[in-house]
Amino acid sequence: MFLSTYEKQLDGKRRLLIPQEYRTAENGAEHGVFCFPSIEADCLEAGGDKLFAEYRAVIESLPFGDPYRSALESSIYGEQKSLSYDAAGRITLPDYLCAEFDLKDAVMICGVGERFQIWNKDKWAAHRAEKRLAARAGLEKFGEIRRQSMLDRQGGAG
């Protein structure tokens, strides 16, 4: 799994050091990663063979010609860039993706399970704050559901 958040420098040649913990055979990223514009956020999404297999399974589960399948095919297959590591463990991000997501100087690499995201540092700060609020609300909602379930079971047992 891709875990943790790292601040890294994007050099003048658009090279980015991928954390060593991310470059493993377990997640299919030992030789490189693929990346594409994230569907859910204003950042790049990246991962290894395991992530690609997950997206492929989702896409293939939809019938050919389905508009959602077509959208995913365009977004995942059509936008994907395969990036190999250099000897230092860096990838070189395409210029147009750096421009689209305002990636320069310091960037944030955030592990989110089967994938990781590459963010503009300022946009990451706003995204992080938004997600923390959503996570807090979700956890509160989950607690309410569990409490209600316990009360229902206690009431039904008596």
N, C-alpha and C. Protein backbone atom coordinates (compact mmCIF):
# COMPACT_ATOMS: atom_id res chain seq x y z
N MET A 1 0.83 -1.19 0.00
CA MET A 1 0.00 0.00 0.00
C MET A 1 0.87 1.24 0.00
N PHE A 2 0.33 2.29 -0.58
CA PHE A 2 1.00 3.59 -0.55
C PHE A 2 0.46 4.34 0.67
N LEU A 3 1.34 4.64 1.61
CA LEU A 3 0.95 5.30 2.85
C LEU A 3 1.81 6.52 3.10
N SER A 4 1.33 7.45 3.87
CA SER A 4 2.03 8.65 4.32
C SER A 4 2.03 9.75 3.28
N THR A 5 2.46 10.91 3.72
CA THR A 5 2.55 12.09 2.87
C THR A 5 3.97 12.63 2.95
N TYR A 6 4.50 13.00 1.80
CA TYR A 6 5.87 13.48 1.70
C TYR A 6 5.90 14.79 0.93
N GLU A 7 6.73 15.70 1.39
CA GLU A 7 7.00 16.91 0.61
C GLU A 7 8.30 16.64 -0.16
N LYS A 8 8.24 16.82 -1.47
CA LYS A 8 9.40 16.56 -2.33
C LYS A 8 9.60 17.75 -3.27
N GLN A 9 10.82 17.86 -3.77
CA GLN A 9 11.14 18.93 -4.71
C GLN A 9 11.06 18.42 -6.14
N LEU A 10 10.39 19.17 -6.97
CA LEU A 10 10.35 18.91 -8.40
C LEU A 10 11.44 19.78 -9.00
N ASP A 11 12.45 19.15 -9.64
CA ASP A 11 13.56 19.95 -10.14
C ASP A 11 13.21 20.61 -11.48
N GLY A 12 14.14 21.37 -12.02
CA GLY A 12 13.91 22.11 -13.25
C GLY A 12 13.64 21.23 -14.46
N LYS A 13 14.02 19.97 -14.39
CA LYS A 13 13.76 19.03 -15.48
C LYS A 13 12.49 18.22 -15.22
N ARG A 14 11.72 18.63 -14.22
CA ARG A 14 10.46 17.99 -13.83
C ARG A 14 10.66 16.59 -13.26
N ARG A 15 11.82 16.35 -12.67
CA ARG A 15 12.09 15.05 -12.06
C ARG A 15 11.64 15.09 -10.61
N LEU A 16 11.03 13.99 -10.19
CA LEU A 16 10.47 13.89 -8.85
C LEU A 16 10.90 12.57 -8.23
N LEU A 17 11.53 12.65 -7.07
CA LEU A 17 11.95 11.45 -6.35
C LEU A 17 10.73 10.81 -5.70
N ILE A 18 10.48 9.57 -6.08
CA ILE A 18 9.37 8.81 -5.50
C ILE A 18 9.90 8.12 -4.24
N PRO A 19 9.19 8.24 -3.12
CA PRO A 19 9.69 7.62 -1.88
C PRO A 19 10.02 6.14 -2.08
N GLN A 20 11.11 5.72 -1.48
CA GLN A 20 11.56 4.33 -1.63
C GLN A 20 10.49 3.35 -1.20
N GLU A 21 9.71 3.70 -0.17
CA GLU A 21 8.65 2.81 0.32
C GLU A 21 7.58 2.57 -0.75
N TYR A 22 7.48 3.45 -1.73
CA TYR A 22 6.49 3.32 -2.79
C TYR A 22 7.00 2.45 -3.93
N ARG A 23 8.30 2.28 -4.03
CA ARG A 23 8.89 1.57 -5.17
C ARG A 23 9.09 0.10 -4.85
N THR A 24 7.98 -0.62 -4.68
CA THR A 24 8.07 -2.03 -4.27
C THR A 24 7.34 -2.94 -5.24
N ALA A 25 7.75 -4.20 -5.21
CA ALA A 25 7.08 -5.22 -6.03
C ALA A 25 5.68 -5.50 -5.49
N GLU A 26 5.49 -5.33 -4.19
CA GLU A 26 4.19 -5.62 -3.57
C GLU A 26 3.07 -4.79 -4.18
N ASN A 27 3.35 -3.53 -4.53
CA ASN A 27 2.31 -2.69 -5.12
C ASN A 27 2.47 -2.57 -6.64
N GLY A 28 3.43 -3.33 -7.19
CA GLY A 28 3.62 -3.33 -8.63
C GLY A 28 4.33 -2.10 -9.16
N ALA A 29 5.03 -1.40 -8.30
CA ALA A 29 5.70 -0.16 -8.71
C ALA A 29 7.22 -0.25 -8.55
N GLU A 30 7.77 -1.44 -8.68
CA GLU A 30 9.22 -1.57 -8.48
C GLU A 30 10.04 -1.01 -9.64
N HIS A 31 9.48 -0.92 -10.84
CA HIS A 31 10.22 -0.42 -12.00
C HIS A 31 9.75 0.95 -12.46
N GLY A 32 8.59 1.35 -12.02
CA GLY A 32 8.02 2.62 -12.43
C GLY A 32 6.56 2.68 -12.05
N VAL A 33 5.94 3.76 -12.41
CA VAL A 33 4.53 3.98 -12.11
C VAL A 33 3.83 4.49 -13.35
N PHE A 34 2.52 4.45 -13.32
CA PHE A 34 1.77 5.16 -14.34
C PHE A 34 1.01 6.26 -13.63
N CYS A 35 0.80 7.35 -14.32
CA CYS A 35 0.05 8.45 -13.71
C CYS A 35 -0.91 9.04 -14.74
N PHE A 36 -1.90 9.73 -14.23
CA PHE A 36 -2.92 10.37 -15.06
C PHE A 36 -3.63 11.41 -14.19
N PRO A 37 -4.34 12.35 -14.82
CA PRO A 37 -5.10 13.31 -14.02
C PRO A 37 -6.14 12.58 -13.17
N SER A 38 -6.17 12.90 -11.89
CA SER A 38 -7.12 12.27 -10.98
C SER A 38 -8.55 12.57 -11.40
N ILE A 39 -9.40 11.60 -11.24
CA ILE A 39 -10.82 11.77 -11.54
C ILE A 39 -11.51 12.53 -10.41
N GLU A 40 -11.03 12.35 -9.18
CA GLU A 40 -11.74 12.89 -8.02
C GLU A 40 -11.17 14.17 -7.45
N ALA A 41 -9.97 14.57 -7.87
CA ALA A 41 -9.35 15.74 -7.25
C ALA A 41 -8.46 16.47 -8.26
N ASP A 42 -8.03 17.65 -7.89
CA ASP A 42 -7.21 18.49 -8.76
C ASP A 42 -5.73 18.17 -8.56
N CYS A 43 -5.36 16.94 -8.95
CA CYS A 43 -3.99 16.46 -8.76
C CYS A 43 -3.71 15.34 -9.76
N LEU A 44 -2.50 14.83 -9.73
CA LEU A 44 -2.17 13.63 -10.49
C LEU A 44 -2.39 12.42 -9.61
N GLU A 45 -2.82 11.35 -10.21
CA GLU A 45 -2.96 10.08 -9.51
C GLU A 45 -1.92 9.14 -10.10
N ALA A 46 -1.32 8.32 -9.26
CA ALA A 46 -0.28 7.41 -9.74
C ALA A 46 -0.35 6.10 -8.97
N GLY A 47 0.25 5.08 -9.55
CA GLY A 47 0.29 3.78 -8.90
C GLY A 47 1.03 2.78 -9.75
N GLY A 48 1.02 1.56 -9.28
CA GLY A 48 1.70 0.49 -9.98
C GLY A 48 0.72 -0.46 -10.64
N ASP A 49 1.22 -1.65 -10.92
CA ASP A 49 0.42 -2.65 -11.62
C ASP A 49 -0.87 -3.01 -10.89
N LYS A 50 -0.84 -3.02 -9.56
CA LYS A 50 -2.05 -3.36 -8.81
C LYS A 50 -3.16 -2.34 -9.05
N LEU A 51 -2.80 -1.08 -9.07
CA LEU A 51 -3.81 -0.05 -9.32
C LEU A 51 -4.36 -0.18 -10.73
N PHE A 52 -3.48 -0.38 -11.69
CA PHE A 52 -3.94 -0.54 -13.07
C PHE A 52 -4.91 -1.71 -13.18
N ALA A 53 -4.60 -2.82 -12.50
CA ALA A 53 -5.48 -4.00 -12.53
C ALA A 53 -6.85 -3.67 -11.93
N GLU A 54 -6.87 -2.88 -10.87
CA GLU A 54 -8.16 -2.49 -10.26
C GLU A 54 -8.99 -1.66 -11.22
N TYR A 55 -8.37 -0.66 -11.83
CA TYR A 55 -9.11 0.16 -12.78
C TYR A 55 -9.58 -0.67 -13.97
N ARG A 56 -8.73 -1.55 -14.44
CA ARG A 56 -9.09 -2.39 -15.58
C ARG A 56 -10.31 -3.26 -15.24
N ALA A 57 -10.31 -3.83 -14.03
CA ALA A 57 -11.45 -4.66 -13.61
C ALA A 57 -12.74 -3.85 -13.55
N VAL A 58 -12.66 -2.64 -13.04
CA VAL A 58 -13.85 -1.77 -12.97
C VAL A 58 -14.34 -1.47 -14.38
N ILE A 59 -13.42 -1.08 -15.24
CA ILE A 59 -13.79 -0.74 -16.62
C ILE A 59 -14.41 -1.93 -17.33
N GLU A 60 -13.78 -3.09 -17.21
CA GLU A 60 -14.28 -4.28 -17.91
C GLU A 60 -15.57 -4.82 -17.32
N SER A 61 -15.92 -4.41 -16.10
CA SER A 61 -17.19 -4.85 -15.52
C SER A 61 -18.38 -4.12 -16.13
N LEU A 62 -18.12 -3.02 -16.79
CA LEU A 62 -19.19 -2.25 -17.43
C LEU A 62 -19.35 -2.71 -18.88
N PRO A 63 -20.57 -2.70 -19.39
CA PRO A 63 -20.78 -3.16 -20.78
C PRO A 63 -20.11 -2.22 -21.78
N PHE A 64 -19.62 -2.82 -22.86
CA PHE A 64 -19.03 -2.04 -23.94
C PHE A 64 -20.04 -1.03 -24.44
N GLY A 65 -19.60 0.21 -24.61
CA GLY A 65 -20.50 1.27 -25.08
C GLY A 65 -21.20 2.03 -23.98
N ASP A 66 -21.15 1.52 -22.74
CA ASP A 66 -21.75 2.23 -21.61
C ASP A 66 -21.04 3.58 -21.46
N PRO A 67 -21.78 4.67 -21.25
CA PRO A 67 -21.14 5.98 -21.16
C PRO A 67 -20.14 6.09 -19.99
N TYR A 68 -20.40 5.40 -18.87
CA TYR A 68 -19.45 5.43 -17.76
C TYR A 68 -18.17 4.69 -18.12
N ARG A 69 -18.32 3.56 -18.82
CA ARG A 69 -17.14 2.84 -19.27
C ARG A 69 -16.32 3.71 -20.22
N SER A 70 -16.98 4.36 -21.16
CA SER A 70 -16.27 5.22 -22.11
C SER A 70 -15.54 6.35 -21.40
N ALA A 71 -16.19 6.93 -20.40
CA ALA A 71 -15.56 8.01 -19.64
C ALA A 71 -14.33 7.51 -18.89
N LEU A 72 -14.44 6.34 -18.27
CA LEU A 72 -13.30 5.76 -17.56
C LEU A 72 -12.18 5.37 -18.52
N GLU A 73 -12.53 4.81 -19.65
CA GLU A 73 -11.51 4.45 -20.64
C GLU A 73 -10.73 5.68 -21.09
N SER A 74 -11.45 6.77 -21.37
CA SER A 74 -10.78 8.00 -21.79
C SER A 74 -9.92 8.57 -20.68
N SER A 75 -10.46 8.57 -19.45
CA SER A 75 -9.76 9.16 -18.32
C SER A 75 -8.57 8.34 -17.85
N ILE A 76 -8.71 7.03 -17.84
CA ILE A 76 -7.64 6.16 -17.32
C ILE A 76 -6.69 5.73 -18.43
N TYR A 77 -7.22 5.07 -19.44
CA TYR A 77 -6.36 4.58 -20.53
C TYR A 77 -5.82 5.71 -21.39
N GLY A 78 -6.69 6.62 -21.77
CA GLY A 78 -6.30 7.68 -22.69
C GLY A 78 -5.37 8.72 -22.10
N GLU A 79 -5.47 8.95 -20.80
CA GLU A 79 -4.65 9.99 -20.15
C GLU A 79 -3.39 9.43 -19.48
N GLN A 80 -3.28 8.13 -19.41
CA GLN A 80 -2.21 7.48 -18.65
C GLN A 80 -0.83 7.67 -19.29
N LYS A 81 0.15 7.94 -18.44
CA LYS A 81 1.55 8.02 -18.84
C LYS A 81 2.33 7.01 -17.99
N SER A 82 3.06 6.15 -18.66
CA SER A 82 3.91 5.19 -17.96
C SER A 82 5.27 5.86 -17.74
N LEU A 83 5.70 5.90 -16.48
CA LEU A 83 6.94 6.60 -16.13
C LEU A 83 7.89 5.65 -15.41
N SER A 84 9.07 5.47 -15.97
CA SER A 84 10.09 4.61 -15.37
C SER A 84 10.97 5.44 -14.44
N TYR A 85 11.57 4.78 -13.47
CA TYR A 85 12.50 5.44 -12.56
C TYR A 85 13.87 5.57 -13.22
N ASP A 86 14.56 6.64 -12.89
CA ASP A 86 15.96 6.73 -13.27
C ASP A 86 16.78 6.04 -12.17
N ALA A 87 18.09 6.09 -12.27
CA ALA A 87 18.96 5.40 -11.31
C ALA A 87 18.77 5.91 -9.88
N ALA A 88 18.29 7.13 -9.73
CA ALA A 88 18.09 7.72 -8.40
C ALA A 88 16.68 7.50 -7.86
N GLY A 89 15.80 6.83 -8.61
CA GLY A 89 14.43 6.60 -8.15
C GLY A 89 13.48 7.72 -8.49
N ARG A 90 13.85 8.53 -9.49
CA ARG A 90 13.01 9.67 -9.88
C ARG A 90 12.22 9.32 -11.14
N ILE A 91 11.06 9.95 -11.25
CA ILE A 91 10.29 9.93 -12.49
C ILE A 91 10.35 11.33 -13.07
N THR A 92 10.14 11.44 -14.36
CA THR A 92 10.07 12.75 -15.00
C THR A 92 8.63 12.97 -15.44
N LEU A 93 8.01 13.95 -14.82
CA LEU A 93 6.61 14.25 -15.14
C LEU A 93 6.52 15.01 -16.46
N PRO A 94 5.53 14.68 -17.28
CA PRO A 94 5.35 15.41 -18.54
C PRO A 94 5.07 16.89 -18.28
N ASP A 95 5.61 17.73 -19.13
CA ASP A 95 5.47 19.18 -18.98
C ASP A 95 4.00 19.60 -18.92
N TYR A 96 3.17 19.04 -19.80
CA TYR A 96 1.77 19.46 -19.85
C TYR A 96 1.02 19.11 -18.56
N LEU A 97 1.38 18.00 -17.89
CA LEU A 97 0.73 17.65 -16.62
C LEU A 97 1.19 18.58 -15.51
N CYS A 98 2.47 18.94 -15.53
CA CYS A 98 2.96 19.91 -14.53
C CYS A 98 2.25 21.24 -14.69
N ALA A 99 2.06 21.67 -15.94
CA ALA A 99 1.37 22.94 -16.19
C ALA A 99 -0.09 22.85 -15.77
N GLU A 100 -0.76 21.74 -16.13
CA GLU A 100 -2.19 21.60 -15.82
C GLU A 100 -2.46 21.63 -14.33
N PHE A 101 -1.56 21.05 -13.53
CA PHE A 101 -1.80 20.96 -12.08
C PHE A 101 -0.90 21.89 -11.27
N ASP A 102 -0.24 22.81 -11.96
CA ASP A 102 0.61 23.82 -11.31
C ASP A 102 1.65 23.17 -10.40
N LEU A 103 2.31 22.14 -10.92
CA LEU A 103 3.33 21.43 -10.15
C LEU A 103 4.68 22.06 -10.45
N LYS A 104 5.28 22.63 -9.41
CA LYS A 104 6.61 23.24 -9.53
C LYS A 104 7.20 23.32 -8.14
N ASP A 105 8.49 23.36 -8.08
CA ASP A 105 9.19 23.44 -6.80
C ASP A 105 8.72 22.35 -5.84
N ALA A 106 8.17 22.75 -4.69
CA ALA A 106 7.73 21.77 -3.69
C ALA A 106 6.37 21.21 -4.07
N VAL A 107 6.28 19.87 -4.06
CA VAL A 107 5.02 19.19 -4.30
C VAL A 107 4.78 18.23 -3.16
N MET A 108 3.54 17.82 -3.01
CA MET A 108 3.18 16.85 -1.98
C MET A 108 2.83 15.53 -2.64
N ILE A 109 3.36 14.45 -2.09
CA ILE A 109 3.04 13.10 -2.53
C ILE A 109 2.27 12.46 -1.39
N CYS A 110 1.04 12.08 -1.65
CA CYS A 110 0.16 11.56 -0.61
C CYS A 110 -0.28 10.15 -0.95
N GLY A 111 0.08 9.19 -0.11
CA GLY A 111 -0.35 7.81 -0.30
C GLY A 111 -1.78 7.63 0.14
N VAL A 112 -2.58 7.01 -0.71
CA VAL A 112 -3.98 6.76 -0.38
C VAL A 112 -4.34 5.30 -0.72
N GLY A 113 -3.60 4.38 -0.11
CA GLY A 113 -3.89 2.96 -0.28
C GLY A 113 -3.27 2.37 -1.52
N GLU A 114 -4.09 2.00 -2.49
CA GLU A 114 -3.61 1.35 -3.71
C GLU A 114 -3.01 2.34 -4.71
N ARG A 115 -3.02 3.63 -4.35
CA ARG A 115 -2.54 4.67 -5.25
C ARG A 115 -1.92 5.79 -4.44
N PHE A 116 -1.27 6.70 -5.15
CA PHE A 116 -0.82 7.92 -4.49
C PHE A 116 -1.11 9.10 -5.38
N GLN A 117 -1.14 10.28 -4.77
CA GLN A 117 -1.47 11.50 -5.48
C GLN A 117 -0.29 12.46 -5.41
N ILE A 118 -0.14 13.25 -6.47
CA ILE A 118 0.91 14.26 -6.55
C ILE A 118 0.21 15.61 -6.66
N TRP A 119 0.45 16.47 -5.67
CA TRP A 119 -0.28 17.72 -5.50
C TRP A 119 0.62 18.94 -5.56
N ASN A 120 0.06 20.03 -6.04
CA ASN A 120 0.62 21.35 -5.81
C ASN A 120 0.52 21.56 -4.29
N LYS A 121 1.58 22.09 -3.68
CA LYS A 121 1.62 22.18 -2.22
C LYS A 121 0.48 23.02 -1.64
N ASP A 122 0.15 24.13 -2.26
CA ASP A 122 -0.92 24.99 -1.74
C ASP A 122 -2.29 24.32 -1.91
N LYS A 123 -2.51 23.70 -3.06
CA LYS A 123 -3.79 23.01 -3.27
C LYS A 123 -3.93 21.83 -2.33
N TRP A 124 -2.82 21.18 -2.02
CA TRP A 124 -2.86 20.06 -1.08
C TRP A 124 -3.34 20.53 0.29
N ALA A 125 -2.87 21.67 0.75
CA ALA A 125 -3.26 22.17 2.07
C ALA A 125 -4.77 22.38 2.14
N ALA A 126 -5.35 22.97 1.10
CA ALA A 126 -6.80 23.18 1.08
C ALA A 126 -7.55 21.84 0.98
N HIS A 127 -7.07 20.94 0.15
CA HIS A 127 -7.68 19.62 0.00
C HIS A 127 -7.63 18.86 1.33
N ARG A 128 -6.49 18.90 1.98
CA ARG A 128 -6.31 18.20 3.26
C ARG A 128 -7.32 18.70 4.29
N ALA A 129 -7.47 20.02 4.38
CA ALA A 129 -8.42 20.59 5.34
C ALA A 129 -9.85 20.15 5.02
N GLU A 130 -10.20 20.15 3.74
CA GLU A 130 -11.54 19.73 3.33
C GLU A 130 -11.78 18.26 3.66
N LYS A 131 -10.80 17.41 3.39
CA LYS A 131 -10.95 15.97 3.64
C LYS A 131 -11.00 15.66 5.13
N ARG A 132 -10.27 16.41 5.93
CA ARG A 132 -10.32 16.20 7.39
C ARG A 132 -11.72 16.50 7.92
N LEU A 133 -12.33 17.56 7.43
CA LEU A 133 -13.70 17.89 7.86
C LEU A 133 -14.67 16.80 7.42
N ALA A 134 -14.52 16.33 6.19
CA ALA A 134 -15.41 15.27 5.69
C ALA A 134 -15.19 13.98 6.48
N ALA A 135 -13.94 13.66 6.80
CA ALA A 135 -13.65 12.45 7.58
C ALA A 135 -14.25 12.56 8.98
N ARG A 136 -14.15 13.73 9.58
CA ARG A 136 -14.73 13.94 10.91
C ARG A 136 -16.24 13.74 10.88
N ALA A 137 -16.88 14.33 9.88
CA ALA A 137 -18.33 14.19 9.75
C ALA A 137 -18.71 12.74 9.49
N GLY A 138 -17.93 12.07 8.66
CA GLY A 138 -18.21 10.66 8.36
C GLY A 138 -18.05 9.78 9.58
N LEU A 139 -17.02 10.05 10.38
CA LEU A 139 -16.81 9.26 11.59
C LEU A 139 -17.94 9.49 12.59
N GLU A 140 -18.38 10.73 12.71
CA GLU A 140 -19.52 11.01 13.59
C GLU A 140 -20.77 10.28 13.11
N LYS A 141 -21.02 10.29 11.83
CA LYS A 141 -22.18 9.60 11.25
C LYS A 141 -22.08 8.10 11.50
N PHE A 142 -20.90 7.53 11.30
CA PHE A 142 -20.68 6.12 11.54
C PHE A 142 -20.95 5.78 13.01
N GLY A 143 -20.50 6.64 13.92
CA GLY A 143 -20.76 6.43 15.35
C GLY A 143 -22.24 6.45 15.67
N GLU A 144 -22.97 7.37 15.05
CA GLU A 144 -24.42 7.45 15.26
C GLU A 144 -25.10 6.16 14.78
N ILE A 145 -24.70 5.68 13.63
CA ILE A 145 -25.28 4.45 13.08
C ILE A 145 -24.99 3.27 13.99
N ARG A 146 -23.76 3.17 14.49
CA ARG A 146 -23.40 2.07 15.39
C ARG A 146 -24.17 2.15 16.70
N ARG A 147 -24.29 3.36 17.26
CA ARG A 147 -25.04 3.53 18.51
C ARG A 147 -26.50 3.12 18.31
N GLN A 148 -27.08 3.56 17.20
CA GLN A 148 -28.48 3.21 16.93
C GLN A 148 -28.64 1.71 16.75
N SER A 149 -27.69 1.08 16.08
CA SER A 149 -27.74 -0.36 15.88
C SER A 149 -27.66 -1.10 17.22
N MET A 150 -26.78 -0.61 18.12
CA MET A 150 -26.67 -1.23 19.43
C MET A 150 -27.96 -1.08 20.22
N LEU A 151 -28.55 0.12 20.15
CA LEU A 151 -29.81 0.35 20.86
C LEU A 151 -30.92 -0.53 20.30
N ASP A 152 -30.95 -0.67 18.98
CA ASP A 152 -31.96 -1.53 18.36
C ASP A 152 -31.80 -2.98 18.82
N ARG A 153 -30.55 -3.46 18.87
CA ARG A 153 -30.32 -4.84 19.32
C ARG A 153 -30.67 -5.02 20.78
N GLN A 154 -30.34 -4.04 21.61
CA GLN A 154 -30.66 -4.13 23.04
C GLN A 154 -32.16 -4.09 23.26
N GLY A 155 -32.83 -3.24 22.48
CA GLY A 155 -34.29 -3.15 22.61
C GLY A 155 -34.98 -4.41 22.10
N GLY A 156 -34.42 -5.02 21.09
CA GLY A 156 -35.02 -6.22 20.52
C GLY A 156 -34.75 -7.46 21.38
N ALA A 157 -33.67 -7.43 22.19
CA ALA A 157 -33.32 -8.58 23.01
C ALA A 157 -34.12 -8.63 24.29
N GLY A 158 -34.73 -7.53 24.69
CA GLY A 158 -35.38 -7.47 25.99
C GLY A 158 -36.78 -7.75 25.98
